[in-house]
Amino acid sequence: MKRLTLFLILTLALAAFASFSTSAPAAAQTVTNAYGIVTAYRLNVRDYPDPTYGSVIARISRDEFYLVTAKSSFNNWWLILLADGRQGWVSGGYFRVFDGYLAPVITPALPVGGTPSQPTTPAPTGATGTVTTGALNVRTAPNPVTGQVIARLYNGDVVAVVGRTASYSWWQVRLGDGRVGWVSDRYLAVVNYALVPITG
């Protein structure tokens, strides 16, 4: 009787182990898409992968997870799927991606007409910034790699601050000739920074 009972226990244990072994790989194979998590407090989702030309279509919050559907071919921006079914672009500087190699690399379509529409001029905020380094690059985007240098400011120069990134690491400034660009927070002392909206 004892032998029969032991045999039945072993048979059931082996059957359970075999079932787990065959089903586990199948479950793992369902993970086929890249995903990411928001690292900024609030992150703009845009219809084009550029902080100047892309219009904001949504805002997402820190620690939220999203499915990644594609990567931009010309900068570190990711196309994500929102909860309402829409897709939009987010900057990789504030969005940590896992299994990014699974996302196809695409070249985003430009707006009708073949060129990005002109951005609206940021409204005055009352905030100003003073350059604290010998020379400071002004860029087209808040990124030292993808942002192209369009001007240089010098120690003591004062500029109007019209926008910022969610992390306060970059400031959008208006130059004396009316152009708008981005500078690093490390080298700009900003007054009235609480008045500055998130624009990138």
XYZ file of C-alpha atoms in Angstrom:
200
model
C 0.000 0.000 0.000
C 2.816 2.398 0.937
C 4.615 1.662 -2.326
C 1.451 2.368 -4.312
C 0.923 5.656 -2.494
C 4.539 6.728 -3.073
C 4.266 5.785 -6.755
C 1.139 7.900 -7.171
C 2.797 10.911 -5.484
C 5.871 10.682 -7.701
C 3.715 10.287 -10.819
C 1.703 13.417 -9.970
C 4.882 15.403 -9.185
C 6.508 14.438 -12.496
C 3.340 15.325 -14.396
C 3.213 18.730 -12.744
C 6.912 19.401 -13.495
C 6.461 18.361 -17.133
C 3.473 20.679 -17.484
C 5.444 23.639 -16.035
C 8.475 22.928 -18.240
C 6.461 22.889 -21.464
C 4.280 25.902 -20.652
C 7.016 28.269 -19.357
C 8.756 28.848 -22.725
C 5.408 29.557 -24.381
C 4.686 32.309 -21.857
C 8.103 33.861 -22.403
C 7.559 33.976 -26.165
C 4.589 36.344 -25.725
C 6.980 39.169 -24.721
C 7.833 40.400 -28.214
C 7.478 44.219 -27.970
C 9.717 46.921 -26.569
C 8.395 49.012 -23.705
C 9.520 51.958 -21.629
C 9.006 53.863 -18.399
C 8.715 57.625 -17.913
C 11.595 59.069 -15.856
C 10.528 62.743 -15.865
C 7.871 64.126 -13.537
C 5.738 65.021 -16.574
C 6.619 64.215 -20.173
C 5.154 65.738 -23.339
C 3.967 63.371 -26.055
C 4.223 64.973 -29.511
C 2.974 64.289 -33.019
C 6.503 64.708 -34.433
C 9.856 63.774 -32.822
C 11.107 67.306 -32.252
C 10.508 69.660 -29.276
C 10.230 72.706 -31.543
C 8.130 71.428 -34.459
C 6.161 68.637 -32.786
C 2.794 69.622 -31.274
C 1.962 68.284 -27.806
C -0.904 65.781 -27.990
C -0.724 64.395 -24.446
C 1.255 64.464 -21.211
C 2.303 61.375 -19.296
C 3.686 60.967 -15.774
C 6.691 59.486 -14.024
C 6.845 55.687 -13.567
C 4.128 55.025 -16.159
C 4.835 52.169 -18.603
C 4.056 52.318 -22.328
C 4.443 50.024 -25.298
C 7.081 51.231 -27.774
C 6.107 50.816 -31.424
C 9.044 52.460 -33.243
C 12.223 54.534 -32.953
C 13.083 57.663 -34.927
C 15.865 57.208 -37.473
C 17.402 60.641 -36.868
C 17.274 61.226 -33.115
C 16.678 59.558 -29.755
C 12.876 59.697 -29.820
C 10.469 56.797 -29.397
C 6.956 56.259 -30.722
C 4.678 54.957 -27.983
C 1.124 53.647 -27.774
C -1.143 55.610 -25.439
C -4.002 54.143 -23.444
C -6.591 55.683 -25.786
C -5.056 54.029 -28.843
C -3.234 57.081 -30.191
C 0.492 57.043 -30.899
C 2.926 59.826 -30.137
C 6.636 60.625 -29.824
C 8.605 61.060 -26.596
C 12.213 62.050 -26.011
C 14.541 59.234 -25.026
C 16.165 61.603 -22.561
C 13.163 61.204 -20.253
C 11.936 57.745 -21.239
C 13.879 54.600 -20.361
C 13.363 51.904 -22.980
C 13.697 48.156 -22.468
C 14.287 45.766 -25.386
C 14.530 48.741 -27.709
C 16.128 46.569 -30.395
C 12.695 45.030 -30.960
C 11.251 48.349 -32.133
C 11.572 49.081 -35.866
C 13.519 52.193 -36.865
C 11.430 54.525 -39.009
C 11.737 57.962 -40.588
C 8.732 59.960 -39.374
C 6.615 61.570 -42.083
C 6.879 65.341 -42.285
C 3.756 67.507 -42.172
C 1.920 68.224 -45.412
C 4.113 70.403 -47.598
C 7.321 68.462 -46.952
C 8.744 70.657 -44.203
C 7.822 71.062 -40.543
C 5.375 73.842 -39.842
C 6.832 76.917 -38.216
C 6.618 76.768 -34.419
C 4.569 79.308 -32.565
C 6.606 81.994 -30.811
C 6.765 81.264 -27.067
C 5.060 83.908 -24.967
C 7.135 86.107 -22.615
C 7.357 84.736 -19.077
C 9.153 87.468 -17.145
C 12.022 85.068 -16.414
C 15.588 85.868 -17.414
C 18.861 83.986 -17.410
C 22.476 85.089 -17.049
C 25.301 83.089 -18.637
C 27.819 81.863 -16.057
C 30.458 80.301 -18.312
C 32.912 81.632 -20.869
C 30.881 80.535 -23.901
C 27.521 78.754 -23.999
C 26.097 76.944 -27.026
C 22.484 77.605 -27.995
C 20.949 74.550 -29.675
C 17.888 73.626 -31.708
C 16.903 70.928 -29.216
C 17.592 70.207 -25.522
C 20.198 67.583 -26.299
C 23.987 67.998 -26.670
C 24.118 65.257 -29.325
C 21.092 65.851 -31.571
C 20.645 69.577 -30.973
C 22.505 71.675 -33.570
C 24.366 74.779 -32.413
C 22.691 77.923 -33.791
C 24.427 80.591 -31.667
C 26.778 81.187 -28.733
C 26.267 83.287 -25.636
C 29.062 84.613 -23.461
C 29.710 85.148 -19.780
C 27.387 87.809 -18.387
C 24.933 87.793 -21.307
C 21.297 88.083 -20.197
C 18.511 86.421 -22.198
C 14.750 85.988 -21.870
C 13.767 82.486 -20.706
C 10.569 81.260 -22.385
C 10.497 77.530 -21.675
C 12.142 74.547 -20.005
C 12.288 70.768 -19.953
C 10.356 68.815 -17.342
C 13.544 68.063 -15.420
C 14.768 71.702 -15.380
C 17.961 70.517 -17.079
C 17.529 72.723 -20.187
C 16.123 76.209 -20.709
C 14.527 77.576 -23.867
C 15.699 81.141 -24.435
C 14.939 83.946 -26.858
C 17.973 85.555 -28.446
C 18.350 89.218 -29.272
C 17.522 88.585 -32.941
C 14.265 86.851 -32.042
C 15.402 83.284 -32.582
C 14.624 80.669 -29.940
C 16.977 77.919 -28.777
C 18.000 75.685 -25.889
C 20.839 76.034 -23.351
C 22.011 73.795 -20.535
C 20.901 74.631 -17.006
C 24.480 74.130 -15.785
C 25.608 77.425 -17.264
C 22.557 79.678 -16.927
C 21.439 81.354 -13.686
C 17.676 81.806 -14.051
C 15.574 84.381 -12.177
C 11.809 83.769 -11.715
C 12.150 80.168 -12.932
C 8.773 79.251 -11.373
C 7.085 81.286 -14.131
C 8.599 79.207 -16.936
C 6.324 76.594 -18.601
C 7.429 73.172 -19.848
C 7.957 73.463 -23.612
C 10.242 70.552 -24.379
